[in-house]
Structure formats: structure tokens, C-alpha cells
Short mmCIF file of the N, C-alpha and C atoms (twelve columns), coordinates in Angstrom:
data_MODEL
# 
_entry.id   MODEL 
# 
loop_
_atom_site.group_PDB 
_atom_site.id 
_atom_site.type_symbol 
_atom_site.label_atom_id 
_atom_site.label_alt_id 
_atom_site.label_comp_id 
_atom_site.label_asym_id 
_atom_site.label_seq_id 
_atom_site.Cartn_x 
_atom_site.Cartn_y 
_atom_site.Cartn_z 
_atom_site.pdbx_PDB_model_num 
ATOM 1   N N  . MET A 1  19.877 -23.259 48.810 1 
ATOM 2   C CA . MET A 1  19.655 -24.580 49.352 1 
ATOM 3   C C  . MET A 1  18.350 -24.617 50.140 1 
ATOM 4   N N  . ASP A 2  17.765 -25.796 50.173 1 
ATOM 5   C CA . ASP A 2  16.577 -25.929 50.997 1 
ATOM 6   C C  . ASP A 2  16.983 -26.288 52.424 1 
ATOM 7   N N  . LEU A 3  16.009 -26.561 53.266 1 
ATOM 8   C CA . LEU A 3  16.299 -26.840 54.675 1 
ATOM 9   C C  . LEU A 3  17.144 -28.091 54.882 1 
ATOM 10  N N  . LEU A 4  17.142 -28.996 53.911 1 
ATOM 11  C CA . LEU A 4  17.932 -30.219 54.026 1 
ATOM 12  C C  . LEU A 4  19.329 -30.079 53.420 1 
ATOM 13  N N  . GLY A 5  19.599 -28.953 52.777 1 
ATOM 14  C CA . GLY A 5  20.902 -28.721 52.178 1 
ATOM 15  C C  . GLY A 5  20.963 -29.058 50.703 1 
ATOM 16  N N  . ALA A 6  19.851 -29.464 50.119 1 
ATOM 17  C CA . ALA A 6  19.829 -29.775 48.689 1 
ATOM 18  C C  . ALA A 6  19.749 -28.476 47.894 1 
ATOM 19  N N  . PRO A 7  20.445 -28.417 46.759 1 
ATOM 20  C CA . PRO A 7  20.380 -27.193 45.951 1 
ATOM 21  C C  . PRO A 7  18.978 -26.970 45.390 1 
ATOM 22  N N  . VAL A 8  18.551 -25.714 45.371 1 
ATOM 23  C CA . VAL A 8  17.247 -25.344 44.842 1 
ATOM 24  C C  . VAL A 8  17.482 -24.333 43.730 1 
ATOM 25  N N  . VAL A 9  17.030 -24.670 42.533 1 
ATOM 26  C CA . VAL A 9  17.179 -23.781 41.388 1 
ATOM 27  C C  . VAL A 9  15.809 -23.605 40.754 1 
ATOM 28  N N  . THR A 10 15.378 -22.377 40.597 1 
ATOM 29  C CA . THR A 10 14.108 -22.092 39.943 1 
ATOM 30  C C  . THR A 10 14.339 -21.076 38.840 1 
ATOM 31  N N  . GLU A 11 13.492 -21.113 37.834 1 
ATOM 32  C CA . GLU A 11 13.576 -20.142 36.741 1 
ATOM 33  C C  . GLU A 11 12.523 -19.056 36.875 1 
ATOM 34  N N  . ASP A 12 11.569 -19.241 37.815 1 
ATOM 35  C CA . ASP A 12 10.428 -18.349 37.895 1 
ATOM 36  C C  . ASP A 12 10.538 -17.258 38.950 1 
ATOM 37  N N  . PHE A 13 11.277 -17.503 40.026 1 
ATOM 38  C CA . PHE A 13 11.356 -16.522 41.105 1 
ATOM 39  C C  . PHE A 13 12.696 -16.661 41.813 1 
ATOM 40  N N  . VAL A 14 13.022 -15.636 42.583 1 
ATOM 41  C CA . VAL A 14 14.253 -15.606 43.364 1 
ATOM 42  C C  . VAL A 14 13.891 -15.198 44.776 1 
ATOM 43  N N  . VAL A 15 14.482 -15.850 45.760 1 
ATOM 44  C CA . VAL A 15 14.317 -15.443 47.154 1 
ATOM 45  C C  . VAL A 15 15.704 -15.219 47.747 1 
ATOM 46  N N  . ALA A 16 15.767 -14.326 48.725 1 
ATOM 47  C CA . ALA A 16 17.050 -14.027 49.365 1 
ATOM 48  C C  . ALA A 16 16.783 -13.487 50.758 1 
ATOM 49  N N  . GLY A 17 17.808 -13.473 51.565 1 
ATOM 50  C CA . GLY A 17 17.708 -12.896 52.897 1 
ATOM 51  C C  . GLY A 17 17.703 -13.942 53.981 1 
ATOM 52  N N  . THR A 18 17.446 -13.488 55.208 1 
ATOM 53  C CA . THR A 18 17.517 -14.393 56.349 1 
ATOM 54  C C  . THR A 18 16.434 -15.456 56.318 1 
ATOM 55  N N  . SER A 19 15.357 -15.225 55.590 1 
ATOM 56  C CA . SER A 19 14.244 -16.178 55.543 1 
ATOM 57  C C  . SER A 19 14.173 -16.941 54.230 1 
ATOM 58  N N  . SER A 20 15.245 -16.961 53.465 1 
ATOM 59  C CA . SER A 20 15.169 -17.565 52.129 1 
ATOM 60  C C  . SER A 20 14.751 -19.031 52.162 1 
ATOM 61  N N  . GLU A 21 15.204 -19.779 53.160 1 
ATOM 62  C CA . GLU A 21 14.820 -21.186 53.239 1 
ATOM 63  C C  . GLU A 21 13.318 -21.333 53.458 1 
ATOM 64  N N  . GLU A 22 12.755 -20.471 54.291 1 
ATOM 65  C CA . GLU A 22 11.329 -20.530 54.557 1 
ATOM 66  C C  . GLU A 22 10.507 -20.076 53.354 1 
ATOM 67  N N  . LEU A 23 11.054 -19.165 52.558 1 
ATOM 68  C CA . LEU A 23 10.326 -18.628 51.415 1 
ATOM 69  C C  . LEU A 23 10.172 -19.639 50.277 1 
ATOM 70  N N  . TYR A 24 11.166 -20.494 50.065 1 
ATOM 71  C CA . TYR A 24 11.128 -21.398 48.919 1 
ATOM 72  C C  . TYR A 24 9.876  -22.261 48.887 1 
ATOM 73  N N  . GLY A 25 9.559  -22.913 49.978 1 
ATOM 74  C CA . GLY A 25 8.407  -23.819 49.985 1 
ATOM 75  C C  . GLY A 25 7.102  -23.109 49.688 1 
ATOM 76  N N  . THR A 26 6.897  -21.958 50.314 1 
ATOM 77  C CA . THR A 26 5.665  -21.214 50.097 1 
ATOM 78  C C  . THR A 26 5.580  -20.702 48.673 1 
ATOM 79  N N  . CYS A 27 6.688  -20.193 48.150 1 
ATOM 80  C CA . CYS A 27 6.696  -19.694 46.778 1 
ATOM 81  C C  . CYS A 27 6.455  -20.819 45.776 1 
ATOM 82  N N  . GLU A 28 7.073  -21.961 45.987 1 
ATOM 83  C CA . GLU A 28 6.862  -23.095 45.088 1 
ATOM 84  C C  . GLU A 28 5.404  -23.547 45.099 1 
ATOM 85  N N  . ALA A 29 4.755  -23.477 46.255 1 
ATOM 86  C CA . ALA A 29 3.368  -23.928 46.367 1 
ATOM 87  C C  . ALA A 29 2.377  -22.932 45.763 1 
ATOM 88  N N  . LEU A 30 2.642  -21.642 45.881 1 
ATOM 89  C CA . LEU A 30 1.651  -20.635 45.501 1 
ATOM 90  C C  . LEU A 30 1.899  -19.968 44.151 1 
ATOM 91  N N  . TYR A 31 3.147  -19.909 43.697 1 
ATOM 92  C CA . TYR A 31 3.465  -19.149 42.486 1 
ATOM 93  C C  . TYR A 31 3.040  -19.912 41.228 1 
ATOM 94  N N  . ARG A 32 2.431  -19.174 40.286 1 
ATOM 95  C CA . ARG A 32 2.097  -19.691 38.962 1 
ATOM 96  C C  . ARG A 32 2.538  -18.665 37.930 1 
ATOM 97  N N  . LYS A 33 2.859  -19.125 36.748 1 
ATOM 98  C CA . LYS A 33 3.239  -18.189 35.679 1 
ATOM 99  C C  . LYS A 33 2.045  -17.339 35.263 1 
ATOM 100 N N  . ASP A 34 2.335  -16.140 34.789 1 
ATOM 101 C CA . ASP A 34 1.337  -15.220 34.229 1 
ATOM 102 C C  . ASP A 34 0.218  -14.880 35.208 1 
ATOM 103 N N  . MET A 35 0.565  -14.619 36.455 1 
ATOM 104 C CA . MET A 35 -0.427 -14.222 37.452 1 
ATOM 105 C C  . MET A 35 -0.813 -12.756 37.246 1 
ATOM 106 N N  . GLU A 36 -2.053 -12.441 37.584 1 
ATOM 107 C CA . GLU A 36 -2.499 -11.053 37.567 1 
ATOM 108 C C  . GLU A 36 -1.805 -10.301 38.707 1 
ATOM 109 N N  . PRO A 37 -1.642 -8.985  38.596 1 
ATOM 110 C CA . PRO A 37 -0.940 -8.227  39.645 1 
ATOM 111 C C  . PRO A 37 -1.505 -8.425  41.052 1 
ATOM 112 N N  . ASP A 38 -2.831 -8.457  41.201 1 
ATOM 113 C CA . ASP A 38 -3.416 -8.642  42.531 1 
ATOM 114 C C  . ASP A 38 -3.142 -10.041 43.070 1 
ATOM 115 N N  . ASP A 39 -3.191 -11.048 42.198 1 
ATOM 116 C CA . ASP A 39 -2.874 -12.416 42.617 1 
ATOM 117 C C  . ASP A 39 -1.402 -12.545 42.998 1 
ATOM 118 N N  . LEU A 40 -0.537 -11.887 42.234 1 
ATOM 119 C CA . LEU A 40 0.889  -11.903 42.538 1 
ATOM 120 C C  . LEU A 40 1.168  -11.225 43.878 1 
ATOM 121 N N  . PHE A 41 0.501  -10.095 44.122 1 
ATOM 122 C CA . PHE A 41 0.651  -9.422  45.412 1 
ATOM 123 C C  . PHE A 41 0.242  -10.345 46.555 1 
ATOM 124 N N  . GLU A 42 -0.881 -11.028 46.404 1 
ATOM 125 C CA . GLU A 42 -1.359 -11.924 47.461 1 
ATOM 126 C C  . GLU A 42 -0.376 -13.068 47.699 1 
ATOM 127 N N  . THR A 43 0.171  -13.623 46.626 1 
ATOM 128 C CA . THR A 43 1.151  -14.706 46.746 1 
ATOM 129 C C  . THR A 43 2.413  -14.228 47.450 1 
ATOM 130 N N  . ILE A 44 2.919  -13.079 47.046 1 
ATOM 131 C CA . ILE A 44 4.120  -12.520 47.680 1 
ATOM 132 C C  . ILE A 44 3.846  -12.245 49.158 1 
ATOM 133 N N  . SER A 45 2.704  -11.668 49.442 1 
ATOM 134 C CA . SER A 45 2.354  -11.329 50.824 1 
ATOM 135 C C  . SER A 45 2.267  -12.573 51.702 1 
ATOM 136 N N  . GLN A 46 1.597  -13.611 51.214 1 
ATOM 137 C CA . GLN A 46 1.467  -14.836 51.997 1 
ATOM 138 C C  . GLN A 46 2.827  -15.485 52.234 1 
ATOM 139 N N  . ALA A 47 3.687  -15.481 51.206 1 
ATOM 140 C CA . ALA A 47 5.023  -16.063 51.353 1 
ATOM 141 C C  . ALA A 47 5.840  -15.285 52.384 1 
ATOM 142 N N  . LEU A 48 5.809  -13.966 52.299 1 
ATOM 143 C CA . LEU A 48 6.572  -13.144 53.240 1 
ATOM 144 C C  . LEU A 48 6.061  -13.280 54.668 1 
ATOM 145 N N  . LEU A 49 4.755  -13.248 54.843 1 
ATOM 146 C CA . LEU A 49 4.197  -13.356 56.193 1 
ATOM 147 C C  . LEU A 49 4.486  -14.720 56.812 1 
ATOM 148 N N  . ALA A 50 4.408  -15.774 56.013 1 
ATOM 149 C CA . ALA A 50 4.723  -17.112 56.520 1 
ATOM 150 C C  . ALA A 50 6.191  -17.204 56.929 1 
ATOM 151 N N  . ALA A 51 7.076  -16.627 56.129 1 
ATOM 152 C CA . ALA A 51 8.506  -16.681 56.431 1 
ATOM 153 C C  . ALA A 51 8.858  -15.836 57.650 1 
ATOM 154 N N  . VAL A 52 8.275  -14.653 57.757 1 
ATOM 155 C CA . VAL A 52 8.561  -13.765 58.886 1 
ATOM 156 C C  . VAL A 52 8.097  -14.400 60.199 1 
ATOM 157 N N  . ASP A 53 6.979  -15.110 60.160 1 
ATOM 158 C CA . ASP A 53 6.484  -15.771 61.371 1 
ATOM 159 C C  . ASP A 53 7.433  -16.857 61.853 1 
ATOM 160 N N  . ARG A 54 8.257  -17.414 60.956 1 
ATOM 161 C CA . ARG A 54 9.156  -18.508 61.323 1 
ATOM 162 C C  . ARG A 54 10.581 -18.050 61.601 1 
ATOM 163 N N  . ASP A 55 10.891 -16.788 61.342 1 
ATOM 164 C CA . ASP A 55 12.266 -16.303 61.479 1 
ATOM 165 C C  . ASP A 55 12.278 -15.008 62.279 1 
ATOM 166 N N  . CYS A 56 12.802 -15.048 63.486 1 
ATOM 167 C CA . CYS A 56 12.782 -13.867 64.349 1 
ATOM 168 C C  . CYS A 56 13.693 -12.754 63.841 1 
ATOM 169 N N  . LEU A 57 14.620 -13.046 62.946 1 
ATOM 170 C CA . LEU A 57 15.513 -12.013 62.413 1 
ATOM 171 C C  . LEU A 57 14.948 -11.310 61.183 1 
ATOM 172 N N  . ALA A 58 13.787 -11.742 60.726 1 
ATOM 173 C CA . ALA A 58 13.253 -11.245 59.458 1 
ATOM 174 C C  . ALA A 58 12.649 -9.849  59.547 1 
ATOM 175 N N  . GLY A 59 12.328 -9.386  60.702 1 
ATOM 176 C CA . GLY A 59 11.783 -8.040  60.813 1 
ATOM 177 C C  . GLY A 59 10.321 -8.025  61.171 1 
ATOM 178 N N  . TRP A 60 9.718  -6.838  61.067 1 
ATOM 179 C CA . TRP A 60 8.351  -6.630  61.525 1 
ATOM 180 C C  . TRP A 60 7.391  -6.288  60.406 1 
ATOM 181 N N  . GLY A 61 7.754  -6.495  59.204 1 
ATOM 182 C CA . GLY A 61 6.860  -6.159  58.107 1 
ATOM 183 C C  . GLY A 61 7.604  -6.174  56.798 1 
ATOM 184 N N  . ALA A 62 6.928  -5.732  55.760 1 
ATOM 185 C CA . ALA A 62 7.543  -5.720  54.434 1 
ATOM 186 C C  . ALA A 62 6.828  -4.696  53.571 1 
ATOM 187 N N  . ILE A 63 7.493  -4.285  52.541 1 
ATOM 188 C CA . ILE A 63 6.884  -3.471  51.501 1 
ATOM 189 C C  . ILE A 63 6.955  -4.289  50.226 1 
ATOM 190 N N  . VAL A 64 5.789  -4.521  49.612 1 
ATOM 191 C CA . VAL A 64 5.713  -5.312  48.390 1 
ATOM 192 C C  . VAL A 64 5.561  -4.358  47.219 1 
ATOM 193 N N  . HIS A 65 6.449  -4.475  46.247 1 
ATOM 194 C CA . HIS A 65 6.396  -3.683  45.017 1 
ATOM 195 C C  . HIS A 65 6.045  -4.633  43.879 1 
ATOM 196 N N  . VAL A 66 4.935  -4.398  43.205 1 
ATOM 197 C CA . VAL A 66 4.557  -5.178  42.028 1 
ATOM 198 C C  . VAL A 66 4.782  -4.286  40.813 1 
ATOM 199 N N  . ILE A 67 5.673  -4.726  39.938 1 
ATOM 200 C CA . ILE A 67 6.063  -3.932  38.773 1 
ATOM 201 C C  . ILE A 67 5.383  -4.520  37.537 1 
ATOM 202 N N  . THR A 68 4.617  -3.689  36.840 1 
ATOM 203 C CA . THR A 68 3.940  -4.083  35.609 1 
ATOM 204 C C  . THR A 68 4.297  -3.079  34.518 1 
ATOM 205 N N  . PRO A 69 3.944  -3.365  33.266 1 
ATOM 206 C CA . PRO A 69 4.191  -2.375  32.208 1 
ATOM 207 C C  . PRO A 69 3.450  -1.053  32.445 1 
ATOM 208 N N  . ASP A 70 2.370  -1.089  33.237 1 
ATOM 209 C CA . ASP A 70 1.591  0.121   33.505 1 
ATOM 210 C C  . ASP A 70 2.126  0.945   34.666 1 
ATOM 211 N N  . GLY A 71 3.048  0.391   35.462 1 
ATOM 212 C CA . GLY A 71 3.583  1.138   36.583 1 
ATOM 213 C C  . GLY A 71 3.957  0.241   37.743 1 
ATOM 214 N N  . VAL A 72 4.243  0.880   38.862 1 
ATOM 215 C CA . VAL A 72 4.645  0.177   40.073 1 
ATOM 216 C C  . VAL A 72 3.591  0.405   41.151 1 
ATOM 217 N N  . THR A 73 3.160  -0.678  41.778 1 
ATOM 218 C CA . THR A 73 2.229  -0.590  42.898 1 
ATOM 219 C C  . THR A 73 2.963  -1.043  44.144 1 
ATOM 220 N N  . SER A 74 2.959  -0.206  45.173 1 
ATOM 221 C CA . SER A 74 3.642  -0.525  46.433 1 
ATOM 222 C C  . SER A 74 2.624  -0.567  47.558 1 
ATOM 223 N N  . ARG A 75 2.727  -1.628  48.370 1 
ATOM 224 C CA . ARG A 75 1.854  -1.762  49.530 1 
ATOM 225 C C  . ARG A 75 2.687  -2.245  50.717 1 
ATOM 226 N N  . GLN A 76 2.322  -1.775  51.883 1 
ATOM 227 C CA . GLN A 76 3.039  -2.151  53.106 1 
ATOM 228 C C  . GLN A 76 2.298  -3.258  53.836 1 
ATOM 229 N N  . LEU A 77 3.059  -4.273  54.276 1 
ATOM 230 C CA . LEU A 77 2.500  -5.356  55.068 1 
ATOM 231 C C  . LEU A 77 2.875  -5.125  56.526 1 
ATOM 232 N N  . LYS A 78 1.930  -5.295  57.396 1 
ATOM 233 C CA . LYS A 78 2.221  -5.192  58.827 1 
ATOM 234 C C  . LYS A 78 2.144  -6.587  59.414 1 
ATOM 235 N N  . CYS A 79 3.126  -6.930  60.221 1 
ATOM 236 C CA . CYS A 79 3.210  -8.258  60.820 1 
ATOM 237 C C  . CYS A 79 3.087  -8.159  62.332 1 
ATOM 238 N N  . ARG A 80 3.041  -9.310  62.954 1 
ATOM 239 C CA . ARG A 80 3.024  -9.335  64.414 1 
ATOM 240 C C  . ARG A 80 4.333  -8.785  64.959 1 
ATOM 241 N N  . LYS A 81 4.272  -8.181  66.107 1 
ATOM 242 C CA . LYS A 81 5.446  -7.520  66.683 1 
ATOM 243 C C  . LYS A 81 5.713  -8.012  68.082 1 
ATOM 244 N N  . ASP A 82 5.695  -9.328  68.266 1 
ATOM 245 C CA . ASP A 82 5.944  -9.851  69.602 1 
ATOM 246 C C  . ASP A 82 7.249  -10.620 69.688 1 
# 
């Protein structure tokens, strides 16, 4: 559900966790089909950082895993810790 309680169904991505409501809007705005791995990483990172800034229960960072046919790339995001 979104922040107003309306059901949200997407075929392109899935969000979950304490910040799922905050993630939907950012993901809908930034995600496009067939993104390059670096563009996908940037989109995921921006969505996660925006959601973490709005939800105090979300934690202090994230690890982003981008899975491609060539392998898995993992990068750590550091967020504000106040």
C-alpha cells in the first residue's frame, strides 16, 4: 500500500521492509526498464538513501547487490548516523 492506503502493484520492482512506503515513490520516479548496471546501482542507492532519511527504524546504511549475467557486484552505502 502507498501512504494513503491505496494498493500498489508493480511488475518491475519489489520493495519491502520498514521503509517500503517511502521506497515506492522514489522507485516509481527513477526506475526504467533495461537499465545498465551502474544506472541501476545509482537508482537503488538514491531510493534507499531517501527512504532511510525518512524512517528512523531503517538503519544506518545498506549493501546494494546488482546481479547480472556476468556476476554480482556489491557496494556498501553509508548514511547519516544522527
